[in-house]
Amino acid sequence: MNNPVGVFDSGVGGLSVLAALRAELPHERFVYFADTAFAPYGERGDGYVIDRSRKVVEQLIAEHGIKALVVACNTATTAAIHLLRAEHPALPIVGLEPALKPAVATSRTGHISVMATRGTLASARYAALRDSFAGSADVRAVPCDGLVKAIEGFDTAAIAELCARYMAEAGPLGDAPGQVDTVVLGCTHYPLVKNELQRHAPPELRFIDTGAPVAQQARRVLASLGRLAQGGEGGLVLQGSGDPAVLEAAAAHWLQQPQAASAAAATTA
């Protein structure tokens, strides 16, 4: 089945997941939708995120006939994925959640910080995930206001300042008793600035994100339904609700492989 796989995020953060998907599924065609005109999601209410998620998914289905969907946004996953699955039962949908399970499994000190948007950290879905590990680890929430906006705007000065601030809030960092030795990157934007985050961390600190596990799950889902592409070079279409030139520049910068056929911007109603 050679229909494309839809991937969407509120902005360019999902490109970190897209990179993992393209590495795991090189024969697949992808349509990446960045809802930048209506971002950020992480500092909005659930109703807003649900409305935008529904409209983007309906557009991906209508225009591209997607055979599967990856919700490459933690905030949209927590707010809307249960409704999207109910409304589109024939469409396999893979979502994200902060990678607490692997973090707890690998942490030596039992102290973990989760860097995420305020919307993700305030959600009932995240609370249930966090509470499921109560007693197994001390989990600290670090809401990173403004970091998504800085990444979207290629604002290197703001990125540097915010990464330093939030890494300080995530600490004390290290592998001694009582120190945080594992940081979960609970927003798809944050792996894009991992190098900057590492500047403020001891070398033994672990960063965990969801790109590779999500790509592996997408492969399992497609294979189980007989929807894996059989051969071919794959492909990528970039689409969004904002300026297409900004999305193209972001893809060239963060993917470091500008091999996309870019669709015109298509603002959803």
PDB file of C-alpha atoms in Angstrom:
ATOM      1  CA  MET A   1       0.000   0.000   0.000  1.00  0.00           C
ATOM      2  CA  ASN A   2       1.697   3.173  -1.213  1.00  0.00           C
ATOM      3  CA  ASN A   3      -0.515   5.873   0.280  1.00  0.00           C
ATOM      4  CA  PRO A   4       1.515   8.264   2.428  1.00  0.00           C
ATOM      5  CA  VAL A   5       1.846   8.316   6.196  1.00  0.00           C
ATOM      6  CA  GLY A   6       0.687  11.569   7.746  1.00  0.00           C
ATOM      7  CA  VAL A   7       2.797  13.207  10.444  1.00  0.00           C
ATOM      8  CA  PHE A   8       1.701  16.351  12.217  1.00  0.00           C
ATOM      9  CA  ASP A   9       2.838  18.720  14.920  1.00  0.00           C
ATOM     10  CA  SER A  10       1.991  22.232  16.010  1.00  0.00           C
ATOM     11  CA  GLY A  11       5.230  23.344  14.358  1.00  0.00           C
ATOM     12  CA  VAL A  12       8.676  22.071  13.410  1.00  0.00           C
ATOM     13  CA  GLY A  13       9.355  19.991  16.524  1.00  0.00           C
ATOM     14  CA  GLY A  14       7.880  16.900  14.934  1.00  0.00           C
ATOM     15  CA  LEU A  15      10.733  16.967  12.431  1.00  0.00           C
ATOM     16  CA  SER A  16      12.742  15.151  15.120  1.00  0.00           C
ATOM     17  CA  VAL A  17      10.191  12.323  14.958  1.00  0.00           C
ATOM     18  CA  LEU A  18      10.027  12.516  11.161  1.00  0.00           C
ATOM     19  CA  ALA A  19      13.788  11.972  10.971  1.00  0.00           C
ATOM     20  CA  ALA A  20      13.436   8.782  13.030  1.00  0.00           C
ATOM     21  CA  LEU A  21      10.487   7.631  10.897  1.00  0.00           C
ATOM     22  CA  ARG A  22      12.394   8.133   7.648  1.00  0.00           C
ATOM     23  CA  ALA A  23      15.366   6.209   9.020  1.00  0.00           C
ATOM     24  CA  GLU A  24      13.154   3.326  10.190  1.00  0.00           C
ATOM     25  CA  LEU A  25      10.856   3.321   7.126  1.00  0.00           C
ATOM     26  CA  PRO A  26      12.961   4.443   4.139  1.00  0.00           C
ATOM     27  CA  HIS A  27      10.472   3.181   1.527  1.00  0.00           C
ATOM     28  CA  GLU A  28       7.491   5.096   2.897  1.00  0.00           C
ATOM     29  CA  ARG A  29       6.101   8.362   1.571  1.00  0.00           C
ATOM     30  CA  PHE A  30       5.374  10.941   4.274  1.00  0.00           C
ATOM     31  CA  VAL A  31       3.308  14.111   4.450  1.00  0.00           C
ATOM     32  CA  TYR A  32       4.467  16.377   7.277  1.00  0.00           C
ATOM     33  CA  PHE A  33       1.984  19.034   8.403  1.00  0.00           C
ATOM     34  CA  ALA A  34       3.192  21.878  10.631  1.00  0.00           C
ATOM     35  CA  ASP A  35       0.322  23.860  12.142  1.00  0.00           C
ATOM     36  CA  THR A  36       2.515  26.880  12.760  1.00  0.00           C
ATOM     37  CA  ALA A  37      -0.166  29.500  12.150  1.00  0.00           C
ATOM     38  CA  PHE A  38      -2.023  28.169  15.185  1.00  0.00           C
ATOM     39  CA  ALA A  39       0.940  27.299  17.414  1.00  0.00           C
ATOM     40  CA  PRO A  40       2.072  26.869  20.086  1.00  0.00           C
ATOM     41  CA  TYR A  41      -0.244  24.112  21.316  1.00  0.00           C
ATOM     42  CA  GLY A  42       1.574  23.580  24.611  1.00  0.00           C
ATOM     43  CA  GLU A  43       0.407  26.845  26.137  1.00  0.00           C
ATOM     44  CA  ARG A  44      -3.240  26.514  24.987  1.00  0.00           C
ATOM     45  CA  GLY A  45      -6.260  24.745  26.444  1.00  0.00           C
ATOM     46  CA  ASP A  46      -7.396  21.245  25.497  1.00  0.00           C
ATOM     47  CA  GLY A  47     -10.398  22.526  23.523  1.00  0.00           C
ATOM     48  CA  TYR A  48      -8.168  24.568  21.234  1.00  0.00           C
ATOM     49  CA  VAL A  49      -5.779  21.662  20.643  1.00  0.00           C
ATOM     50  CA  ILE A  50      -8.626  19.223  19.977  1.00  0.00           C
ATOM     51  CA  ASP A  51     -10.174  21.562  17.407  1.00  0.00           C
ATOM     52  CA  ARG A  52      -6.890  22.093  15.559  1.00  0.00           C
ATOM     53  CA  SER A  53      -6.015  18.391  15.642  1.00  0.00           C
ATOM     54  CA  ARG A  54      -9.366  17.425  14.142  1.00  0.00           C
ATOM     55  CA  LYS A  55      -9.031  19.939  11.318  1.00  0.00           C
ATOM     56  CA  VAL A  56      -5.484  18.937  10.437  1.00  0.00           C
ATOM     57  CA  VAL A  57      -6.326  15.219  10.378  1.00  0.00           C
ATOM     58  CA  GLU A  58      -9.404  15.807   8.234  1.00  0.00           C
ATOM     59  CA  GLN A  59      -7.275  17.745   5.765  1.00  0.00           C
ATOM     60  CA  LEU A  60      -4.576  15.055   5.626  1.00  0.00           C
ATOM     61  CA  ILE A  61      -7.225  12.426   4.911  1.00  0.00           C
ATOM     62  CA  ALA A  62      -9.084  14.491   2.324  1.00  0.00           C
ATOM     63  CA  GLU A  63      -6.051  15.761   0.409  1.00  0.00           C
ATOM     64  CA  HIS A  64      -3.600  12.889   0.730  1.00  0.00           C
ATOM     65  CA  GLY A  65      -5.571   9.751   1.607  1.00  0.00           C
ATOM     66  CA  ILE A  66      -3.107   8.929   4.383  1.00  0.00           C
ATOM     67  CA  LYS A  67      -2.911   5.265   5.386  1.00  0.00           C
ATOM     68  CA  ALA A  68      -1.692   5.984   8.926  1.00  0.00           C
ATOM     69  CA  LEU A  69      -1.089   8.968  11.172  1.00  0.00           C
ATOM     70  CA  VAL A  70       1.696   9.812  13.580  1.00  0.00           C
ATOM     71  CA  VAL A  71       0.759  12.551  16.028  1.00  0.00           C
ATOM     72  CA  ALA A  72       4.273  13.956  16.480  1.00  0.00           C
ATOM     73  CA  CYS A  73       3.230  16.282  19.277  1.00  0.00           C
ATOM     74  CA  ASN A  74       3.022  15.401  22.958  1.00  0.00           C
ATOM     75  CA  THR A  75       0.387  18.053  23.655  1.00  0.00           C
ATOM     76  CA  ALA A  76      -1.902  16.928  20.818  1.00  0.00           C
ATOM     77  CA  THR A  77      -1.475  13.311  21.899  1.00  0.00           C
ATOM     78  CA  THR A  78      -2.488  14.014  25.478  1.00  0.00           C
ATOM     79  CA  ALA A  79      -5.440  16.232  24.516  1.00  0.00           C
ATOM     80  CA  ALA A  80      -6.854  14.697  21.369  1.00  0.00           C
ATOM     81  CA  ILE A  81      -5.632  11.236  20.359  1.00  0.00           C
ATOM     82  CA  HIS A  82      -8.485   9.363  22.056  1.00  0.00           C
ATOM     83  CA  LEU A  83     -11.014  11.452  20.107  1.00  0.00           C
ATOM     84  CA  LEU A  84      -9.127  11.093  16.823  1.00  0.00           C
ATOM     85  CA  ARG A  85      -9.096   7.319  17.205  1.00  0.00           C
ATOM     86  CA  ALA A  86     -12.812   7.259  17.980  1.00  0.00           C
ATOM     87  CA  GLU A  87     -13.661   9.477  15.003  1.00  0.00           C
ATOM     88  CA  HIS A  88     -11.384   7.661  12.508  1.00  0.00           C
ATOM     89  CA  PRO A  89     -11.528   3.988  13.527  1.00  0.00           C
ATOM     90  CA  ALA A  90     -10.113   2.755  10.194  1.00  0.00           C
ATOM     91  CA  LEU A  91      -7.024   4.982  10.471  1.00  0.00           C
ATOM     92  CA  PRO A  92      -4.157   3.601  12.559  1.00  0.00           C
ATOM     93  CA  ILE A  93      -2.860   6.394  14.779  1.00  0.00           C
ATOM     94  CA  VAL A  94       0.430   6.405  16.686  1.00  0.00           C
ATOM     95  CA  GLY A  95       0.942   9.043  19.358  1.00  0.00           C
ATOM     96  CA  LEU A  96       3.582  10.208  21.778  1.00  0.00           C
ATOM     97  CA  GLU A  97       3.981  10.402  25.501  1.00  0.00           C
ATOM     98  CA  PRO A  98       6.961  11.464  27.606  1.00  0.00           C
ATOM     99  CA  ALA A  99       9.374   8.522  27.779  1.00  0.00           C
ATOM    100  CA  LEU A 100       9.078   7.899  31.511  1.00  0.00           C
ATOM    101  CA  LYS A 101       9.098   4.119  31.244  1.00  0.00           C
ATOM    102  CA  PRO A 102      12.578   3.838  29.674  1.00  0.00           C
ATOM    103  CA  ALA A 103      13.806   6.658  31.916  1.00  0.00           C
ATOM    104  CA  VAL A 104      12.761   4.815  35.072  1.00  0.00           C
ATOM    105  CA  ALA A 105      14.234   1.581  33.718  1.00  0.00           C
ATOM    106  CA  THR A 106      17.653   3.115  33.050  1.00  0.00           C
ATOM    107  CA  SER A 107      18.019   5.632  35.891  1.00  0.00           C
ATOM    108  CA  ARG A 108      20.586   4.651  38.516  1.00  0.00           C
ATOM    109  CA  THR A 109      19.718   7.312  41.072  1.00  0.00           C
ATOM    110  CA  GLY A 110      15.948   7.080  40.707  1.00  0.00           C
ATOM    111  CA  HIS A 111      15.694  10.833  40.127  1.00  0.00           C
ATOM    112  CA  ILE A 112      14.299  11.968  36.772  1.00  0.00           C
ATOM    113  CA  SER A 113      13.338  15.354  35.325  1.00  0.00           C
ATOM    114  CA  VAL A 114      10.755  15.725  32.581  1.00  0.00           C
ATOM    115  CA  MET A 115      11.157  18.781  30.362  1.00  0.00           C
ATOM    116  CA  ALA A 116       7.901  19.463  28.539  1.00  0.00           C
ATOM    117  CA  THR A 117       5.347  22.114  27.694  1.00  0.00           C
ATOM    118  CA  ARG A 118       3.024  23.332  30.397  1.00  0.00           C
ATOM    119  CA  GLY A 119       0.078  21.792  28.526  1.00  0.00           C
ATOM    120  CA  THR A 120       1.612  18.318  28.528  1.00  0.00           C
ATOM    121  CA  LEU A 121       2.604  18.490  32.194  1.00  0.00           C
ATOM    122  CA  ALA A 122      -0.866  19.698  33.236  1.00  0.00           C
ATOM    123  CA  SER A 123      -2.723  16.965  31.352  1.00  0.00           C
ATOM    124  CA  ALA A 124      -4.577  14.079  32.963  1.00  0.00           C
ATOM    125  CA  ARG A 125      -2.763  11.673  30.629  1.00  0.00           C
ATOM    126  CA  TYR A 126       0.632  12.806  31.909  1.00  0.00           C
ATOM    127  CA  ALA A 127      -0.564  12.703  35.533  1.00  0.00           C
ATOM    128  CA  ALA A 128      -1.675   9.099  35.097  1.00  0.00           C
ATOM    129  CA  LEU A 129       1.650   8.194  33.477  1.00  0.00           C
ATOM    130  CA  ARG A 130       3.622   9.884  36.271  1.00  0.00           C
ATOM    131  CA  ASP A 131       1.515   8.290  38.987  1.00  0.00           C
ATOM    132  CA  SER A 132       2.041   4.834  37.486  1.00  0.00           C
ATOM    133  CA  PHE A 133       5.698   5.135  38.495  1.00  0.00           C
ATOM    134  CA  ALA A 134       5.042   6.444  42.006  1.00  0.00           C
ATOM    135  CA  GLY A 135       7.390   4.680  44.373  1.00  0.00           C
ATOM    136  CA  SER A 136       9.725   3.668  41.542  1.00  0.00           C
ATOM    137  CA  ALA A 137      11.329   7.058  40.958  1.00  0.00           C
ATOM    138  CA  ASP A 138      11.236  10.696  41.953  1.00  0.00           C
ATOM    139  CA  VAL A 139       9.924  12.550  38.890  1.00  0.00           C
ATOM    140  CA  ARG A 140      10.355  16.312  38.627  1.00  0.00           C
ATOM    141  CA  ALA A 141       8.374  18.396  36.131  1.00  0.00           C
ATOM    142  CA  VAL A 142      10.142  21.239  34.323  1.00  0.00           C
ATOM    143  CA  PRO A 143       7.716  23.365  32.241  1.00  0.00           C
ATOM    144  CA  CYS A 144       9.777  25.025  29.510  1.00  0.00           C
ATOM    145  CA  ASP A 145       7.783  28.119  28.602  1.00  0.00           C
ATOM    146  CA  GLY A 146       9.082  29.908  25.534  1.00  0.00           C
ATOM    147  CA  LEU A 147      11.488  27.241  24.319  1.00  0.00           C
ATOM    148  CA  VAL A 148       9.234  26.020  21.506  1.00  0.00           C
ATOM    149  CA  LYS A 149       8.792  29.588  20.246  1.00  0.00           C
ATOM    150  CA  ALA A 150      12.555  30.171  20.306  1.00  0.00           C
ATOM    151  CA  ILE A 151      13.210  26.970  18.347  1.00  0.00           C
ATOM    152  CA  GLU A 152      10.507  27.817  15.808  1.00  0.00           C
ATOM    153  CA  GLY A 153      12.086  31.236  15.301  1.00  0.00           C
ATOM    154  CA  PHE A 154      15.714  30.041  15.068  1.00  0.00           C
ATOM    155  CA  ASP A 155      16.386  32.461  17.954  1.00  0.00           C
ATOM    156  CA  THR A 156      19.809  31.205  19.015  1.00  0.00           C
ATOM    157  CA  ALA A 157      20.227  33.701  21.847  1.00  0.00           C
ATOM    158  CA  ALA A 158      16.873  32.789  23.392  1.00  0.00           C
ATOM    159  CA  ILE A 159      17.530  29.070  22.878  1.00  0.00           C
ATOM    160  CA  ALA A 160      20.852  29.357  24.717  1.00  0.00           C
ATOM    161  CA  GLU A 161      19.343  31.336  27.582  1.00  0.00           C
ATOM    162  CA  LEU A 162      16.292  29.094  27.996  1.00  0.00           C
ATOM    163  CA  CYS A 163      18.267  25.847  27.769  1.00  0.00           C
ATOM    164  CA  ALA A 164      20.582  27.089  30.517  1.00  0.00           C
ATOM    165  CA  ARG A 165      17.632  28.154  32.688  1.00  0.00           C
ATOM    166  CA  TYR A 166      15.635  24.962  32.357  1.00  0.00           C
ATOM    167  CA  MET A 167      18.603  22.644  32.786  1.00  0.00           C
ATOM    168  CA  ALA A 168      19.349  24.473  36.036  1.00  0.00           C
ATOM    169  CA  GLU A 169      15.744  23.905  37.111  1.00  0.00           C
ATOM    170  CA  ALA A 170      16.033  20.215  36.184  1.00  0.00           C
ATOM    171  CA  GLY A 171      18.920  19.714  38.633  1.00  0.00           C
ATOM    172  CA  PRO A 172      20.838  19.000  40.694  1.00  0.00           C
ATOM    173  CA  LEU A 173      22.315  16.916  37.895  1.00  0.00           C
ATOM    174  CA  GLY A 174      24.735  14.027  38.279  1.00  0.00           C
ATOM    175  CA  ASP A 175      24.958  10.410  39.298  1.00  0.00           C
ATOM    176  CA  ALA A 176      25.360  10.881  43.063  1.00  0.00           C
ATOM    177  CA  PRO A 177      22.519   9.906  45.416  1.00  0.00           C
ATOM    178  CA  GLY A 178      19.686  12.413  45.215  1.00  0.00           C
ATOM    179  CA  GLN A 179      20.844  13.839  41.881  1.00  0.00           C
ATOM    180  CA  VAL A 180      18.968  13.687  38.571  1.00  0.00           C
ATOM    181  CA  ASP A 181      20.773  11.377  36.160  1.00  0.00           C
ATOM    182  CA  THR A 182      18.088  11.169  33.450  1.00  0.00           C
ATOM    183  CA  VAL A 183      16.217  13.937  31.645  1.00  0.00           C
ATOM    184  CA  VAL A 184      13.186  13.129  29.531  1.00  0.00           C
ATOM    185  CA  LEU A 185      12.704  15.421  26.526  1.00  0.00           C
ATOM    186  CA  GLY A 186       8.916  15.475  26.613  1.00  0.00           C
ATOM    187  CA  CYS A 187       8.375  17.754  23.623  1.00  0.00           C
ATOM    188  CA  THR A 188       9.383  16.901  20.064  1.00  0.00           C
ATOM    189  CA  HIS A 189      11.049  20.309  19.662  1.00  0.00           C
ATOM    190  CA  TYR A 190      13.605  19.703  22.400  1.00  0.00           C
ATOM    191  CA  PRO A 191      15.718  16.988  20.695  1.00  0.00           C
ATOM    192  CA  LEU A 192      16.430  19.594  18.013  1.00  0.00           C
ATOM    193  CA  VAL A 193      18.443  21.570  20.601  1.00  0.00           C
ATOM    194  CA  LYS A 194      19.904  18.617  22.476  1.00  0.00           C
ATOM    195  CA  ASN A 195      23.451  19.815  21.812  1.00  0.00           C
ATOM    196  CA  GLU A 196      22.662  23.091  23.577  1.00  0.00           C
ATOM    197  CA  LEU A 197      21.053  21.272  26.502  1.00  0.00           C
ATOM    198  CA  GLN A 198      24.114  19.049  26.833  1.00  0.00           C
ATOM    199  CA  ARG A 199      26.321  22.123  27.315  1.00  0.00           C
ATOM    200  CA  HIS A 200      24.701  22.526  30.741  1.00  0.00           C
ATOM    201  CA  ALA A 201      24.827  18.876  31.782  1.00  0.00           C
ATOM    202  CA  PRO A 202      27.492  16.561  33.183  1.00  0.00           C
ATOM    203  CA  PRO A 203      28.707  14.003  30.637  1.00  0.00           C
ATOM    204  CA  GLU A 204      27.038  11.104  32.427  1.00  0.00           C
ATOM    205  CA  LEU A 205      23.538  12.611  32.182  1.00  0.00           C
ATOM    206  CA  ARG A 206      21.118  10.665  29.981  1.00  0.00           C
ATOM    207  CA  PHE A 207      18.659  12.389  27.652  1.00  0.00           C
ATOM    208  CA  ILE A 208      15.711  10.289  26.482  1.00  0.00           C
ATOM    209  CA  ASP A 209      13.216  11.169  23.755  1.00  0.00           C
ATOM    210  CA  THR A 210      10.555   9.252  21.851  1.00  0.00           C
ATOM    211  CA  GLY A 211      11.653   9.471  18.206  1.00  0.00           C
ATOM    212  CA  ALA A 212      13.083   5.979  17.720  1.00  0.00           C
ATOM    213  CA  PRO A 213      10.442   4.133  19.810  1.00  0.00           C
ATOM    214  CA  VAL A 214       7.638   5.900  17.914  1.00  0.00           C
ATOM    215  CA  ALA A 215       9.197   5.001  14.564  1.00  0.00           C
ATOM    216  CA  GLN A 216       9.499   1.366  15.645  1.00  0.00           C
ATOM    217  CA  GLN A 217       5.865   1.338  16.760  1.00  0.00           C
ATOM    218  CA  ALA A 218       4.797   2.829  13.440  1.00  0.00           C
ATOM    219  CA  ARG A 219       6.607   0.012  11.631  1.00  0.00           C
ATOM    220  CA  ARG A 220       4.882  -2.610  13.799  1.00  0.00           C
ATOM    221  CA  VAL A 221       1.455  -1.087  13.191  1.00  0.00           C
ATOM    222  CA  LEU A 222       1.904  -0.805   9.432  1.00  0.00           C
ATOM    223  CA  ALA A 223       3.273  -4.339   9.178  1.00  0.00           C
ATOM    224  CA  SER A 224       0.415  -5.803  11.225  1.00  0.00           C
ATOM    225  CA  LEU A 225      -2.107  -4.228   8.830  1.00  0.00           C
ATOM    226  CA  GLY A 226      -0.235  -5.154   5.650  1.00  0.00           C
ATOM    227  CA  ARG A 227       0.354  -1.485   4.856  1.00  0.00           C
ATOM    228  CA  LEU A 228       4.145  -1.334   4.690  1.00  0.00           C
ATOM    229  CA  ALA A 229       5.486   0.077   1.432  1.00  0.00           C
ATOM    230  CA  GLN A 230       7.197  -2.606  -0.621  1.00  0.00           C
ATOM    231  CA  GLY A 231      10.331  -1.045  -2.101  1.00  0.00           C
ATOM    232  CA  GLY A 232      10.730   2.349  -3.681  1.00  0.00           C
ATOM    233  CA  GLU A 233      12.661   5.402  -2.562  1.00  0.00           C
ATOM    234  CA  GLY A 234      10.040   6.931  -0.338  1.00  0.00           C
ATOM    235  CA  GLY A 235       9.383  10.640  -0.320  1.00  0.00           C
ATOM    236  CA  LEU A 236       8.347  13.666   1.662  1.00  0.00           C
ATOM    237  CA  VAL A 237       5.820  16.446   1.196  1.00  0.00           C
ATOM    238  CA  LEU A 238       5.949  19.421   3.536  1.00  0.00           C
ATOM    239  CA  GLN A 239       2.713  21.227   4.232  1.00  0.00           C
ATOM    240  CA  GLY A 240       1.454  23.615   6.859  1.00  0.00           C
ATOM    241  CA  SER A 241      -0.768  26.448   7.924  1.00  0.00           C
ATOM    242  CA  GLY A 242       2.023  29.021   7.992  1.00  0.00           C
ATOM    243  CA  ASP A 243       4.669  30.376   5.639  1.00  0.00           C
ATOM    244  CA  PRO A 244       5.932  27.463   3.488  1.00  0.00           C
ATOM    245  CA  ALA A 245       9.374  29.068   3.171  1.00  0.00           C
ATOM    246  CA  VAL A 246       9.798  28.932   6.956  1.00  0.00           C
ATOM    247  CA  LEU A 247       8.884  25.241   7.036  1.00  0.00           C
ATOM    248  CA  GLU A 248      11.231  24.462   4.140  1.00  0.00           C
ATOM    249  CA  ALA A 249      14.060  26.284   5.904  1.00  0.00           C
ATOM    250  CA  ALA A 250      13.363  24.419   9.127  1.00  0.00           C
ATOM    251  CA  ALA A 251      13.363  21.059   7.341  1.00  0.00           C
ATOM    252  CA  ALA A 252      16.619  21.867   5.584  1.00  0.00           C
ATOM    253  CA  HIS A 253      18.167  22.941   8.879  1.00  0.00           C
ATOM    254  CA  TRP A 254      16.892  20.255  11.257  1.00  0.00           C
ATOM    255  CA  LEU A 255      16.679  17.293   8.865  1.00  0.00           C
ATOM    256  CA  GLN A 256      19.927  18.281   7.131  1.00  0.00           C
ATOM    257  CA  GLN A 257      18.610  16.664   3.969  1.00  0.00           C
ATOM    258  CA  PRO A 258      16.383  18.985   1.933  1.00  0.00           C
ATOM    259  CA  GLN A 259      14.856  16.183  -0.158  1.00  0.00           C
ATOM    260  CA  ALA A 260      11.249  17.291   0.141  1.00  0.00           C
ATOM    261  CA  ALA A 261       8.744  18.134  -2.518  1.00  0.00           C
ATOM    262  CA  SER A 262       7.045  21.023  -0.774  1.00  0.00           C
ATOM    263  CA  ALA A 263       3.339  21.594  -1.138  1.00  0.00           C
ATOM    264  CA  ALA A 264       1.947  25.089  -1.042  1.00  0.00           C
ATOM    265  CA  ALA A 265       0.822  26.306   2.353  1.00  0.00           C
ATOM    266  CA  ALA A 266      -2.734  25.220   2.992  1.00  0.00           C
ATOM    267  CA  THR A 267      -4.258  26.933   5.965  1.00  0.00           C
ATOM    268  CA  THR A 268      -6.995  24.859   7.528  1.00  0.00           C
ATOM    269  CA  ALA A 269     -10.204  26.617   8.440  1.00  0.00           C
TER     270      ALA A 269
END
